[in-house]
mmCIF file of C-alpha atoms in Angstrom:
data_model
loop_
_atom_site.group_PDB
_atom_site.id
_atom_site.type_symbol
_atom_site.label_atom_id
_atom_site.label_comp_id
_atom_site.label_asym_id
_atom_site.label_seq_id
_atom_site.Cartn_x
_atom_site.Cartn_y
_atom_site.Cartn_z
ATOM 1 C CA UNK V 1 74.396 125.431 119.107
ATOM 2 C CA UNK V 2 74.022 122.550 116.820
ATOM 3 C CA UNK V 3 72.320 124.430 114.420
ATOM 4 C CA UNK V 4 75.626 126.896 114.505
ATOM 5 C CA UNK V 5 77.834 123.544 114.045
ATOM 6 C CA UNK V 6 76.395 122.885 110.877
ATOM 7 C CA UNK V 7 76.651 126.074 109.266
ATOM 8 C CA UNK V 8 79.879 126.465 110.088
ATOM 9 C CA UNK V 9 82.534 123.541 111.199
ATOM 10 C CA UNK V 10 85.163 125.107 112.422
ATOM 11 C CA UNK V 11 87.039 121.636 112.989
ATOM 12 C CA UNK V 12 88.659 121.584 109.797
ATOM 13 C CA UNK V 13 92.093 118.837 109.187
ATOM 14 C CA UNK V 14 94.596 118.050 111.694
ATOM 15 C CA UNK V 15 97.978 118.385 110.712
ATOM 16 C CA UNK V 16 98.257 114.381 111.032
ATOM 17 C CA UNK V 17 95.373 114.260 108.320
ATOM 18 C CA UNK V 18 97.233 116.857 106.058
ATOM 19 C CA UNK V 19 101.091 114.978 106.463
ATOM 20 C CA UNK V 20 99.234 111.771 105.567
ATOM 21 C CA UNK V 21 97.666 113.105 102.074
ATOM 22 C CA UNK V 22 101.339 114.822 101.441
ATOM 23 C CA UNK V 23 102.693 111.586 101.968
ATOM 24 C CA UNK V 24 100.781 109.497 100.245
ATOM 25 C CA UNK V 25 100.685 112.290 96.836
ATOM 26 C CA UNK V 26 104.134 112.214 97.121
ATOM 27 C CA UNK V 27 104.878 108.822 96.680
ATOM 28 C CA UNK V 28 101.727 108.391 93.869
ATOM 29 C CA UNK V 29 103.749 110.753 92.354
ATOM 30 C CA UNK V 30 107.392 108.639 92.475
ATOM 31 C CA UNK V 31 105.741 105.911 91.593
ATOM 32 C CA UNK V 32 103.921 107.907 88.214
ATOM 33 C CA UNK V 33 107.307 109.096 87.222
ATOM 34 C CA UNK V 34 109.121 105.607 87.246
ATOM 35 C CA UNK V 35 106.392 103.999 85.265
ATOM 36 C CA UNK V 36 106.930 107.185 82.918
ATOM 37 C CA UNK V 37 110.552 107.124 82.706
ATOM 38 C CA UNK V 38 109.933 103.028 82.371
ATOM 39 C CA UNK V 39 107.584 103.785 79.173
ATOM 40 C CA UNK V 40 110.398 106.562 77.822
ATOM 41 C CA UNK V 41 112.824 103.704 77.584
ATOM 42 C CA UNK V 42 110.814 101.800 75.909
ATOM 43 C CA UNK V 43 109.841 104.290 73.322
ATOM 44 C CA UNK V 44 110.881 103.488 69.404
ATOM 45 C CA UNK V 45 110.699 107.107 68.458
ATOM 46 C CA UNK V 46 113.240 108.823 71.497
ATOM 47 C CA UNK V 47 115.124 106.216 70.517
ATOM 48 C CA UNK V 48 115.326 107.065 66.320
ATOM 49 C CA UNK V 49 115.815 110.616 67.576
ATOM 50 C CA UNK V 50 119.342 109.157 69.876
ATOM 51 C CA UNK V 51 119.995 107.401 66.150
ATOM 52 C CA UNK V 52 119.491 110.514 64.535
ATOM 53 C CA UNK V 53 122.044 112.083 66.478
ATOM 54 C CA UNK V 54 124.751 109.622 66.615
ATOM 55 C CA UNK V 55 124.612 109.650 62.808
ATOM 56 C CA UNK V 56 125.079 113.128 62.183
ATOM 57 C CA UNK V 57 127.612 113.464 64.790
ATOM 58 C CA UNK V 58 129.540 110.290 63.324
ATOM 59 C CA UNK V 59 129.240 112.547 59.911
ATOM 60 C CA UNK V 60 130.385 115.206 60.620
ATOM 61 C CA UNK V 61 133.526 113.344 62.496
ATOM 62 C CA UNK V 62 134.166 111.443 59.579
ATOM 63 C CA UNK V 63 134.324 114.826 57.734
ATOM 64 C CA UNK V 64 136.611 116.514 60.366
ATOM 65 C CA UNK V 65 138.654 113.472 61.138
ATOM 66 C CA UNK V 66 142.442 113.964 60.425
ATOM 67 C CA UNK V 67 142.838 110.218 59.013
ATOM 68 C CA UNK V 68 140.615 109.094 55.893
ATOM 69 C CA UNK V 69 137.421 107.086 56.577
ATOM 70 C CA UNK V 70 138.473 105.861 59.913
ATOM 71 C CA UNK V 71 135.460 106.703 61.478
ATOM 72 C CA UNK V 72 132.757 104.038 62.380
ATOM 73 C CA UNK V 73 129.105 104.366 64.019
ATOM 74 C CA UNK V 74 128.599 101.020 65.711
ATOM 75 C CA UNK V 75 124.995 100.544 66.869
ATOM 76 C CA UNK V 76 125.267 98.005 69.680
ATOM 77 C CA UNK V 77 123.199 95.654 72.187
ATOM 78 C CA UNK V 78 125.025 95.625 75.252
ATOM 79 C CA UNK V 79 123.518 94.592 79.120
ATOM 80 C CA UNK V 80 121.153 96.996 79.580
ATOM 81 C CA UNK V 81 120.461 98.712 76.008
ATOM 82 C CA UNK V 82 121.212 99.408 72.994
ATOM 83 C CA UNK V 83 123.864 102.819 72.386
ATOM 84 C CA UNK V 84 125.687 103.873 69.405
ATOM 85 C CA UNK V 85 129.551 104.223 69.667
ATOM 86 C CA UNK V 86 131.768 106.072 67.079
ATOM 87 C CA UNK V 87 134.940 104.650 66.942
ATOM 88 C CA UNK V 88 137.893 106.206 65.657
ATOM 89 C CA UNK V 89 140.379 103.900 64.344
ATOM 90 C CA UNK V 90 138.705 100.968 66.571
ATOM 91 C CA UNK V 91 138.939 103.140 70.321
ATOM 92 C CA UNK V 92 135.198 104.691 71.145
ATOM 93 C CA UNK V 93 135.529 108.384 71.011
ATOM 94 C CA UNK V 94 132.056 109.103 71.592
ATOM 95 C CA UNK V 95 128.599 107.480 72.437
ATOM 96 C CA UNK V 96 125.388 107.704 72.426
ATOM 97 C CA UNK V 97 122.342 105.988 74.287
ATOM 98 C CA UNK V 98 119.984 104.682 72.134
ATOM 99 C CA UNK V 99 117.223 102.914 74.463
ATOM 100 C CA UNK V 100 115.866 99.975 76.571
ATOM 101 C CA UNK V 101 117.004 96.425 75.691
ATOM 102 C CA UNK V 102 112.547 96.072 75.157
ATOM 103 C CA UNK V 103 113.436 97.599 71.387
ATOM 104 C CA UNK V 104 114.336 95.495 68.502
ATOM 105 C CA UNK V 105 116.662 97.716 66.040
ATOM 106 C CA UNK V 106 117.298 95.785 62.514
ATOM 107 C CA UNK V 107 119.539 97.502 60.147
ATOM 108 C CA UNK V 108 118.580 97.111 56.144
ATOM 109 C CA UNK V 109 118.941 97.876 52.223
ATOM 110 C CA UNK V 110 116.854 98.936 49.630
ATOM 111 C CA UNK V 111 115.630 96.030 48.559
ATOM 112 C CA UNK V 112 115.687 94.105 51.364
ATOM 113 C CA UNK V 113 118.788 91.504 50.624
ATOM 114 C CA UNK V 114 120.558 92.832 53.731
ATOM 115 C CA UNK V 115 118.483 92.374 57.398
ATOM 116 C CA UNK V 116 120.558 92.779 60.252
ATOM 117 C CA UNK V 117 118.831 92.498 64.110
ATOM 118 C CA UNK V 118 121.351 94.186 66.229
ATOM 119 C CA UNK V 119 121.839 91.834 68.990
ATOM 120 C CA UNK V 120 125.054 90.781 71.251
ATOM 121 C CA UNK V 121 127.208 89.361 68.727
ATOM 122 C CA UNK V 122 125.399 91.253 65.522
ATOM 123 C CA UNK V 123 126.558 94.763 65.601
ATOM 124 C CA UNK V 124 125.696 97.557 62.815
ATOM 125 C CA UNK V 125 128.628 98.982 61.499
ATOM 126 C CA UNK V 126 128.046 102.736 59.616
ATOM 127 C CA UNK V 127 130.988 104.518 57.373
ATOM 128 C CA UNK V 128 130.941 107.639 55.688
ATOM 129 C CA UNK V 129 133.491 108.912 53.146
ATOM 130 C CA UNK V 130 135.407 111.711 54.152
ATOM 131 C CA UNK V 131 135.295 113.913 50.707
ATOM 132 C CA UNK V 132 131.756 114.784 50.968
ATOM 133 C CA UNK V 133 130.012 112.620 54.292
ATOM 134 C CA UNK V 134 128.099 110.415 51.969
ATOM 135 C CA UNK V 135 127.337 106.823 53.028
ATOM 136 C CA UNK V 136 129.602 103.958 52.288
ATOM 137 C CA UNK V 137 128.260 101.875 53.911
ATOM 138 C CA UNK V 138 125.032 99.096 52.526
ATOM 139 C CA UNK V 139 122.465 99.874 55.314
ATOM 140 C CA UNK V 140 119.203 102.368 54.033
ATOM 141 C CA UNK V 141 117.460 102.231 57.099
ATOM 142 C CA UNK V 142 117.448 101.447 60.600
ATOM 143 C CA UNK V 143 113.734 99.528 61.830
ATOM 144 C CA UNK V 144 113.340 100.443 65.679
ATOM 145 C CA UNK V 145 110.052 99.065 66.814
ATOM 146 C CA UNK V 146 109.128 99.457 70.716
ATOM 147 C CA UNK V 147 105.356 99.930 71.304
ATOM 148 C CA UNK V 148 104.990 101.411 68.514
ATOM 149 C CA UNK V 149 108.004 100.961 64.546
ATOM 150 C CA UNK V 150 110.178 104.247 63.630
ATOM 151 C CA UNK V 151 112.189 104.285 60.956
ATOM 152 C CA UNK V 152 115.371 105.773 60.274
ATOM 153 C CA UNK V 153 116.747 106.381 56.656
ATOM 154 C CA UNK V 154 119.675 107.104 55.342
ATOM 155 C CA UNK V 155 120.005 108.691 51.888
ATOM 156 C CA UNK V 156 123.118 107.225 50.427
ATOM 157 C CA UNK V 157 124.540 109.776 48.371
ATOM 158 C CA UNK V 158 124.207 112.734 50.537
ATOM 159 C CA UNK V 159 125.235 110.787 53.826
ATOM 160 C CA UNK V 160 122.247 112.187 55.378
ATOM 161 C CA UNK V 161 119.444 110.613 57.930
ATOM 162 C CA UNK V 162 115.946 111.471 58.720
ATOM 163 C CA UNK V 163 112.736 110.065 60.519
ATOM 164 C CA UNK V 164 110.642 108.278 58.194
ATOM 165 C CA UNK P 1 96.479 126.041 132.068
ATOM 166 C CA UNK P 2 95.024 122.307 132.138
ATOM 167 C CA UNK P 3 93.192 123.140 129.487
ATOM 168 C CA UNK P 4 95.949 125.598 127.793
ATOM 169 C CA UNK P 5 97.933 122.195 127.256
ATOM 170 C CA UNK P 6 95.624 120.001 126.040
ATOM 171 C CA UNK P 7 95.145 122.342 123.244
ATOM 172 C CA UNK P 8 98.654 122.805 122.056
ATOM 173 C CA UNK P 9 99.533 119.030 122.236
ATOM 174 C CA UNK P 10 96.475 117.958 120.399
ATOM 175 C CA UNK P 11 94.626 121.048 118.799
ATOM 176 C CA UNK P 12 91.426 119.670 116.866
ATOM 177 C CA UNK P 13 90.923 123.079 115.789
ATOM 178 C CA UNK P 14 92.446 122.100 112.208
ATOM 179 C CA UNK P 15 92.428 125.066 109.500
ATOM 180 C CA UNK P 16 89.746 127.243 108.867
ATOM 181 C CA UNK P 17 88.478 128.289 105.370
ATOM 182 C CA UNK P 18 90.115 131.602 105.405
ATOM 183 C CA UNK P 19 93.651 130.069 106.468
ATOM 184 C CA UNK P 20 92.944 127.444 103.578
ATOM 185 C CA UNK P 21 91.991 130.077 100.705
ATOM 186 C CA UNK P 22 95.055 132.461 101.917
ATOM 187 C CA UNK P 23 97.637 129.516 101.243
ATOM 188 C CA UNK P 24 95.907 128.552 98.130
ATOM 189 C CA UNK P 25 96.291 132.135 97.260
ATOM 190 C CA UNK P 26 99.667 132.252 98.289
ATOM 191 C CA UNK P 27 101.228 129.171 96.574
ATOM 192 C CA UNK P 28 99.032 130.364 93.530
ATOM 193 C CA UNK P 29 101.124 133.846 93.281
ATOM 194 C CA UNK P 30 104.517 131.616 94.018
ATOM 195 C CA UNK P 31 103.537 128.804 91.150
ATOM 196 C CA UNK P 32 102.609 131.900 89.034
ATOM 197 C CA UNK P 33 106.459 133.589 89.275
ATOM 198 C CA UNK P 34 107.653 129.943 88.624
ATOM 199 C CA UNK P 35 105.747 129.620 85.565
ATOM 200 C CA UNK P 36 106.957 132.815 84.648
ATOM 201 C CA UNK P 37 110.680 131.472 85.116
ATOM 202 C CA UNK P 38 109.972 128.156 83.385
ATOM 203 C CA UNK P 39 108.546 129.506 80.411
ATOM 204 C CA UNK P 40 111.177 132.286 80.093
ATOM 205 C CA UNK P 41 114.294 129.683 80.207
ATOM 206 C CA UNK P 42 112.387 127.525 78.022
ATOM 207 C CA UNK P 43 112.021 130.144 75.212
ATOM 208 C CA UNK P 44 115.842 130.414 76.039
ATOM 209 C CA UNK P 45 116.437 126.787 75.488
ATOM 210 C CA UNK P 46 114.384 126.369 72.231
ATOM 211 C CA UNK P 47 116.175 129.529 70.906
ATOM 212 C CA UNK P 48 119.686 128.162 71.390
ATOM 213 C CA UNK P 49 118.195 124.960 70.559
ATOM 214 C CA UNK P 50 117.545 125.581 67.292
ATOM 215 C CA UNK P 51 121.034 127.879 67.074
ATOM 216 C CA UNK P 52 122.792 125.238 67.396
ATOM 217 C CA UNK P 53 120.195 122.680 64.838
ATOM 218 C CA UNK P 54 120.906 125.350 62.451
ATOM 219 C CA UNK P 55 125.001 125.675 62.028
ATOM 220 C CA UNK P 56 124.719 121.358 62.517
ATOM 221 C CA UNK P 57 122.481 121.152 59.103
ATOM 222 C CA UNK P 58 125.059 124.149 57.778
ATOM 223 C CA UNK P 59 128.042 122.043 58.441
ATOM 224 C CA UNK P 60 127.024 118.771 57.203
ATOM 225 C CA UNK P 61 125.413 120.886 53.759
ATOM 226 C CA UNK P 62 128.355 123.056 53.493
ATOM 227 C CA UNK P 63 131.015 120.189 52.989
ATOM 228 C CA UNK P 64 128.740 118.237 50.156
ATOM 229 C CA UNK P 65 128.244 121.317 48.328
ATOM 230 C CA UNK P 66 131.827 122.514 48.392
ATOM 231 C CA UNK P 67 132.987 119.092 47.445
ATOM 232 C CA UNK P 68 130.144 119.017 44.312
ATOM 233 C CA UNK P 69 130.780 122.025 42.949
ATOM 234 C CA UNK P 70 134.890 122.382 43.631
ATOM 235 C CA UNK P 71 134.994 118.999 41.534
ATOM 236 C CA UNK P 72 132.729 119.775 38.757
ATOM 237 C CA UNK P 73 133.454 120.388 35.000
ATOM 238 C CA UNK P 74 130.665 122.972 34.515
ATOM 239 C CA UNK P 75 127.796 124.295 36.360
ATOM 240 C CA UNK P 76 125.041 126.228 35.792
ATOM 241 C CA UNK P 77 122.117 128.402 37.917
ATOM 242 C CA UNK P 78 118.856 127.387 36.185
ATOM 243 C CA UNK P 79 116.831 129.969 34.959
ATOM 244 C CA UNK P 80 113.564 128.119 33.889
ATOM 245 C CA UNK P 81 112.219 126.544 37.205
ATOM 246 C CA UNK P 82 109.345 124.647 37.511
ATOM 247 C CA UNK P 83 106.568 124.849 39.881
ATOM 248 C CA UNK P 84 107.604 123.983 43.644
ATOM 249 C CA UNK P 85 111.521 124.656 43.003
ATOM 250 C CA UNK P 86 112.599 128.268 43.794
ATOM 251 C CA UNK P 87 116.275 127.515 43.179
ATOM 252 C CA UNK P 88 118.146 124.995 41.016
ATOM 253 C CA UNK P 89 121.452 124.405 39.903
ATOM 254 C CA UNK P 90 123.128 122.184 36.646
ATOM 255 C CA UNK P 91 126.393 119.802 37.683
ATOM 256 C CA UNK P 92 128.570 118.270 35.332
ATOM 257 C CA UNK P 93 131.238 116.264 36.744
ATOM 258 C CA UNK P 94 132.801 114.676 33.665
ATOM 259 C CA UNK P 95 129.872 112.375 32.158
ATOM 260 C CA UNK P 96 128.218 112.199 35.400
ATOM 261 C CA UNK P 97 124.979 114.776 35.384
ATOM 262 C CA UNK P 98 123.365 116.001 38.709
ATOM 263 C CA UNK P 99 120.494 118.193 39.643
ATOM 264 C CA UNK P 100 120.737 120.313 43.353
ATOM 265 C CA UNK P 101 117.125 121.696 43.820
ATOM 266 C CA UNK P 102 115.191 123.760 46.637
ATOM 267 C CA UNK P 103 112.369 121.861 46.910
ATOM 268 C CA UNK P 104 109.786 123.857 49.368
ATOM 269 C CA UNK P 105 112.535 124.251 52.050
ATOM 270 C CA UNK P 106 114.700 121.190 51.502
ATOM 271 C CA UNK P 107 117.470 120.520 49.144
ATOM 272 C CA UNK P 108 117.358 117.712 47.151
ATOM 273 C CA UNK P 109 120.271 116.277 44.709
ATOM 274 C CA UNK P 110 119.907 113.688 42.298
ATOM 275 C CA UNK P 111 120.458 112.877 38.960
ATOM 276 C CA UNK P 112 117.622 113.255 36.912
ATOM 277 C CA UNK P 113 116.183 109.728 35.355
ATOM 278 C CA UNK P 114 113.663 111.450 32.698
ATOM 279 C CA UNK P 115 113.191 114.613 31.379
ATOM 280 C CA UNK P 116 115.053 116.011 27.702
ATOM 281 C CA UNK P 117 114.246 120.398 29.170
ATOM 282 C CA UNK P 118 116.147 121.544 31.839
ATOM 283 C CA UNK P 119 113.251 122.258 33.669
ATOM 284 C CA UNK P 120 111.850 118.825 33.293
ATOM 285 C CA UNK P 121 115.164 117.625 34.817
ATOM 286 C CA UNK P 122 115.079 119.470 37.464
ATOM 287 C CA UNK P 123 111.155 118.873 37.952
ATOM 288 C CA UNK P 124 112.206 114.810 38.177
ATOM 289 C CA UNK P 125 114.538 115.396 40.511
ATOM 290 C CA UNK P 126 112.421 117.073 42.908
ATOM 291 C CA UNK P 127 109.472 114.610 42.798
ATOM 292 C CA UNK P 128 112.086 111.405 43.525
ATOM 293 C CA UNK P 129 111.703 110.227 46.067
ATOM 294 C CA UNK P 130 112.636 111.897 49.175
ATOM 295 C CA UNK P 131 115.332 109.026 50.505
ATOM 296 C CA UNK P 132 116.903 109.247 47.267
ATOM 297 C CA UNK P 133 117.697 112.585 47.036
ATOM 298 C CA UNK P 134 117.218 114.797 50.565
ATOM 299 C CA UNK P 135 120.449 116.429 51.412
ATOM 300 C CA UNK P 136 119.488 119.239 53.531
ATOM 301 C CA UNK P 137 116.241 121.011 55.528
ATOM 302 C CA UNK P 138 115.310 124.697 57.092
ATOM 303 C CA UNK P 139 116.588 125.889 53.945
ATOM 304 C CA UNK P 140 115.171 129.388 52.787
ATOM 305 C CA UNK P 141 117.442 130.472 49.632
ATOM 306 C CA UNK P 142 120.223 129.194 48.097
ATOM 307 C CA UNK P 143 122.512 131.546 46.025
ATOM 308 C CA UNK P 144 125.688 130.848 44.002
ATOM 309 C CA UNK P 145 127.676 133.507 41.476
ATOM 310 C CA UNK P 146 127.486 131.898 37.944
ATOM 311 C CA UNK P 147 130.021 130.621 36.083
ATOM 312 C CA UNK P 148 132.648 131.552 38.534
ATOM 313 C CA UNK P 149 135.163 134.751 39.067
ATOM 314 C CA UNK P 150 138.907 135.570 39.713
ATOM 315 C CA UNK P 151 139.658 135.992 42.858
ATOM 316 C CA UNK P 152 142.470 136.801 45.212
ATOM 317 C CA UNK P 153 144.232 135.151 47.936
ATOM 318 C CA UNK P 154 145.791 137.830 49.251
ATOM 319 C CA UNK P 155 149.110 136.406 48.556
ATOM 320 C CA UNK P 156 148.458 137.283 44.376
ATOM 321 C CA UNK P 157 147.806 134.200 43.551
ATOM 322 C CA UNK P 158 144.294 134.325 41.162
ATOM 323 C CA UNK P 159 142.288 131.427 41.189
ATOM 324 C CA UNK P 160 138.842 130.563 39.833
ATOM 325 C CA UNK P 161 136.349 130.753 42.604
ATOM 326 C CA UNK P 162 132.253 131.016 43.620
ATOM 327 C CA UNK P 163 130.826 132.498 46.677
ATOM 328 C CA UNK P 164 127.968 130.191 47.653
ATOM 329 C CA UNK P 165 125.560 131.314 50.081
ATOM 330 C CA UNK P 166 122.674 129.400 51.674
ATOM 331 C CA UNK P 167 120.307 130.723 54.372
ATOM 332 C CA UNK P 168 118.467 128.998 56.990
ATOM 333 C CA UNK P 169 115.571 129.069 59.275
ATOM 334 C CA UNK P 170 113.771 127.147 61.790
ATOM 335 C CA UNK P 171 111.473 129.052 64.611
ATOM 336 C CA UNK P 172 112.462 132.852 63.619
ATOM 337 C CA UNK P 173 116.234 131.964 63.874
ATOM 338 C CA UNK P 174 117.840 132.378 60.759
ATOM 339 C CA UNK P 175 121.292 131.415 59.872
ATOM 340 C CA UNK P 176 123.349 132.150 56.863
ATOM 341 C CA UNK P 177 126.580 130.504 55.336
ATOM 342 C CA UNK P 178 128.511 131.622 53.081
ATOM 343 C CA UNK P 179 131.569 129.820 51.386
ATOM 344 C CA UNK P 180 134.157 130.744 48.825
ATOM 345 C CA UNK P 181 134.176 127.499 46.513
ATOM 346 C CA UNK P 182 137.856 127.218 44.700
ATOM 347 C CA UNK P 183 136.755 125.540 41.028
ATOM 348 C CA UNK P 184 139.240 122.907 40.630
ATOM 349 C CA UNK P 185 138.176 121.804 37.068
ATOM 350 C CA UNK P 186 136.980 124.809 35.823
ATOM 351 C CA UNK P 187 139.162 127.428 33.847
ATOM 352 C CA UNK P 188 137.103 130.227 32.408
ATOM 353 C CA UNK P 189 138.449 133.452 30.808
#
């Protein structure tokens, strides 16, 4: 008999034991994707790629816009982040969210004469020109730096933006 | 039956091997035919994904080279390319001198800062730097007719025109554009 216990246990897990694993995987598991999401926020480079997108969007506005150059891309530190708006003669008509308020996002020229830290009061204002959707405005590139620096530029005479 | 109840309230019976491998078994088949779901909507995703990537980088290039060339005094397809360029174009727009290149599969457009050959121009322009001069990516070929032709509007009015056509590609989708350029500046026969 006890030989024929060993060999072969038929006991196995209760359905209490089984529950209890499910339950505790389960909220491992909630708790692994909040840290993640947490970590997304504070990522620099989903947040150049949210840049990236406002930009060519505001472009291409700014292109298909009925007025002349009255389209802006305002990068902005509000509450809880930092988003993108594109304004149309001063009234948002579209926006984008760019990340956690854990990023820094500062806003430069070429040569480095113009720094700008987008914070409450210091927004980023971008303008195209409507003839061709090249740049009018100063800025070169946009620094975000999270855990790690991206860097957005913009190439002034084609109106065009890529990750650095 | 005293002991019939005792075993359905508090069974300590638990699973045995078999039961354990036939559910493994089980949600292994079921996780399979997800996979096979996932992956299939993905490939779906990525190819609409870059659809849509593709007529974006179209219709931001599109309007910059409509504008150049429409406004230009004289253009002309270069012939004599150097390495690394597989297409190349001349722009005059008054005194102002420009260079549009395909540089590997980006366009780049600059004005050349060295150079006295063509091709030397166009060389310099391509090895600026790239947040000088990048104005478009995924690009495979990039075609203009020289010099410009007469065409028709339909309503028998002739004007000078060129039919510029640029093709591009990212993950086996390819995307062409073509655009009839109206030559503002340029009269020619």
């Amino acid at each position: 008999m006890e030989m024929s216990r060993r060999k072969w246990n038929n006991a196995g897990m209760s359905l209490v034991e089984i529950v209890v694993v499910v339950l505790i995987m389960g909220i491992l598991s909630a708790g692994a994707v909040v840290g993640f999401s947490f970590i997304r926020n504070r990522d620099a480079s989903s947040a150049a790629e949210a840049l990236l997108t406002a930009l060519n969007r505001a472009k291409i506005q700014t292109t298909a816009s009925d007025g002349v150059n009255d389209i802006t891309l305002r990068v902005v530190a509000d509450g809880d982040g930092y988003s993108a708006k594109i304004l149309k003669s001063g009234t948002v008509i579209d926006e984008v969210e760019i990340g956690d308020s854990a990023l820094t996002i500062v806003a430069k020229n070429d040569d480095g004469s113009i720094s700008k830290t987008v914070s409450g009061t210091n927004v980023c204002d971008i303008t195209f020109q409507k003839s061709n959707g090249a740049f009018t405005s100063n800025y070169t590139k946009l620094i975000v730096t999270g855990s790690k620096t991206v860097t957005v530029r913009m190439v002034t005479s084609t109106g065009r933006s890529y990750i650095e | 039956m005293e002991a019939k109840k005792h075993k359905v309230l508090a069974s300590n019976g638990g699973y045995s091997l078999v039961e354990l491998i036939v559910t493994v078994l089980i949600s292994g088949v079921v996780m399979l035919a997800v996979m096979g779901f996932l992956t299939s909507g993905l490939n779906h995703f990525r190819n609409v994904n870059s659809e849509s990537l593709l007529q974006m980088e179209s219709q931001m290039t599109e309007l910059f080279v409509t504008e150049l060339i429409q406004e230009s005094t004289d253009y002309r397809k270069v012939t004599d390319l150097p390495s690394g360029v597989s297409a190349a174009l001349e722009i005059e727009r008054g005194t102002e001198y420009y260079i549009l290149a395909l540089v590997g599969n980006e366009l780049r457009f600059g004005t050349p800062t060295t150079g006295s050959t063509v091709s030397e121009k166009v060389a310099n322009v391509a090895a600026q730097d790239r947040n000088k001069t990048f104005l478009a990516q995924y690009v495979t070929d990039f075609s203009l007719a020289s010099g410009g032709e007469t065409f028709d509007d339909a309503k028998n009015n002739f004007f000078q025109g060129t039919l510029v056509t640029i093709q591009y590609q990212v993950d086996q989708k390819s995307y062409t554009s073509s655009s009839l350029i109206k030559l503002q500046n340029i009269q020619r026969n």
